[in-house]
Amino acid sequence: RCDWSSDVCSSDLCIQAIKWIFKTMEEINSLTALIPSTNALATRLAEKVGMKFVCNKEKSFLKNGVYVDQYLYKINREDIKC
């Protein structure tokens, strides 16, 4: 049973989805996530599932009339054991 408000549940589901993508789509070698710096939950989830921080895209996302940074995260096929 999964408590949808739980970080553990979210990360477990994401890990399973990442494994499924790499297992069923051989042409995909990496997955990326571009996360607004204001979204701390998504940043934490990306790190929890094993994604690595790649770079900061400064003032690249418009939120409520203000440009904020975005964080680029990446995970490679070899980082996951399918």
mmCIF file of C-alpha atoms in Angstrom:
data_model
loop_
_atom_site.group_PDB
_atom_site.id
_atom_site.type_symbol
_atom_site.label_atom_id
_atom_site.label_comp_id
_atom_site.label_asym_id
_atom_site.label_seq_id
_atom_site.Cartn_x
_atom_site.Cartn_y
_atom_site.Cartn_z
ATOM 1 C CA ARG A 1 0.000 0.000 0.000
ATOM 2 C CA CYS A 2 1.261 3.440 -0.915
ATOM 3 C CA ASP A 3 0.784 6.689 0.981
ATOM 4 C CA TRP A 4 0.817 9.263 -1.830
ATOM 5 C CA SER A 5 2.000 12.015 0.516
ATOM 6 C CA SER A 6 5.119 10.016 1.344
ATOM 7 C CA ASP A 7 8.496 10.829 -0.231
ATOM 8 C CA VAL A 8 9.338 7.138 -0.035
ATOM 9 C CA CYS A 9 6.322 6.249 -2.155
ATOM 10 C CA SER A 10 7.138 8.897 -4.750
ATOM 11 C CA SER A 11 10.788 7.874 -5.029
ATOM 12 C CA ASP A 12 9.918 4.163 -5.242
ATOM 13 C CA LEU A 13 7.471 4.844 -8.066
ATOM 14 C CA CYS A 14 9.988 7.027 -9.890
ATOM 15 C CA ILE A 15 12.721 4.419 -9.568
ATOM 16 C CA GLN A 16 10.399 1.755 -10.965
ATOM 17 C CA ALA A 17 9.416 4.049 -13.858
ATOM 18 C CA ILE A 18 13.066 4.819 -14.645
ATOM 19 C CA LYS A 19 13.930 1.108 -14.591
ATOM 20 C CA TRP A 20 10.983 0.337 -16.886
ATOM 21 C CA ILE A 21 12.018 3.030 -19.374
ATOM 22 C CA PHE A 22 15.615 1.800 -19.554
ATOM 23 C CA LYS A 23 14.522 -1.845 -19.730
ATOM 24 C CA THR A 24 11.961 -1.401 -22.501
ATOM 25 C CA MET A 25 13.482 1.413 -24.574
ATOM 26 C CA GLU A 26 17.013 0.440 -25.541
ATOM 27 C CA GLU A 27 17.518 3.603 -27.595
ATOM 28 C CA ILE A 28 17.302 5.770 -24.475
ATOM 29 C CA ASN A 29 20.626 6.084 -22.685
ATOM 30 C CA SER A 30 19.830 8.886 -20.237
ATOM 31 C CA LEU A 31 16.935 10.801 -18.702
ATOM 32 C CA THR A 32 17.002 14.430 -17.670
ATOM 33 C CA ALA A 33 14.872 16.656 -15.474
ATOM 34 C CA LEU A 34 14.781 20.434 -15.661
ATOM 35 C CA ILE A 35 13.467 21.640 -12.301
ATOM 36 C CA PRO A 36 12.669 25.227 -11.284
ATOM 37 C CA SER A 37 14.805 26.236 -8.309
ATOM 38 C CA THR A 38 11.622 27.069 -6.407
ATOM 39 C CA ASN A 39 10.514 23.414 -6.456
ATOM 40 C CA ALA A 40 12.434 21.923 -3.529
ATOM 41 C CA LEU A 41 10.316 18.740 -3.464
ATOM 42 C CA ALA A 42 11.125 17.888 -7.081
ATOM 43 C CA THR A 43 14.821 18.609 -6.488
ATOM 44 C CA ARG A 44 14.850 16.302 -3.465
ATOM 45 C CA LEU A 45 13.016 13.583 -5.412
ATOM 46 C CA ALA A 46 15.482 13.783 -8.317
ATOM 47 C CA GLU A 47 18.390 13.339 -5.909
ATOM 48 C CA LYS A 48 16.629 10.554 -4.025
ATOM 49 C CA VAL A 49 16.150 8.458 -7.184
ATOM 50 C CA GLY A 50 19.820 8.806 -8.081
ATOM 51 C CA MET A 51 19.801 11.696 -10.530
ATOM 52 C CA LYS A 52 22.954 13.816 -10.523
ATOM 53 C CA PHE A 53 23.059 17.607 -10.644
ATOM 54 C CA VAL A 54 24.459 18.766 -13.995
ATOM 55 C CA CYS A 55 24.120 22.543 -14.085
ATOM 56 C CA ASN A 56 22.192 25.615 -13.067
ATOM 57 C CA LYS A 57 20.388 27.451 -15.886
ATOM 58 C CA GLU A 58 20.237 30.970 -14.516
ATOM 59 C CA LYS A 59 16.968 32.902 -14.777
ATOM 60 C CA SER A 60 15.577 30.545 -17.411
ATOM 61 C CA PHE A 61 12.052 29.955 -16.051
ATOM 62 C CA LEU A 62 9.321 32.561 -15.669
ATOM 63 C CA LYS A 63 7.251 32.064 -12.527
ATOM 64 C CA ASN A 64 4.689 34.630 -11.454
ATOM 65 C CA GLY A 65 6.370 37.316 -13.528
ATOM 66 C CA VAL A 66 9.849 36.634 -12.100
ATOM 67 C CA TYR A 67 12.632 34.711 -13.796
ATOM 68 C CA VAL A 68 14.086 31.962 -11.595
ATOM 69 C CA ASP A 69 16.900 29.467 -12.078
ATOM 70 C CA GLN A 70 16.355 25.902 -13.223
ATOM 71 C CA TYR A 71 18.407 22.911 -12.154
ATOM 72 C CA LEU A 72 19.306 20.250 -14.693
ATOM 73 C CA TYR A 73 19.511 16.707 -13.321
ATOM 74 C CA LYS A 74 20.473 13.569 -15.246
ATOM 75 C CA ILE A 75 20.586 9.816 -14.784
ATOM 76 C CA ASN A 76 22.327 7.427 -17.178
ATOM 77 C CA ARG A 77 21.369 3.871 -18.013
ATOM 78 C CA GLU A 78 24.497 2.524 -16.311
ATOM 79 C CA ASP A 79 23.521 4.302 -13.079
ATOM 80 C CA ILE A 80 20.465 2.013 -12.707
ATOM 81 C CA LYS A 81 20.431 -1.724 -12.173
ATOM 82 C CA CYS A 82 17.422 -2.979 -14.136
#
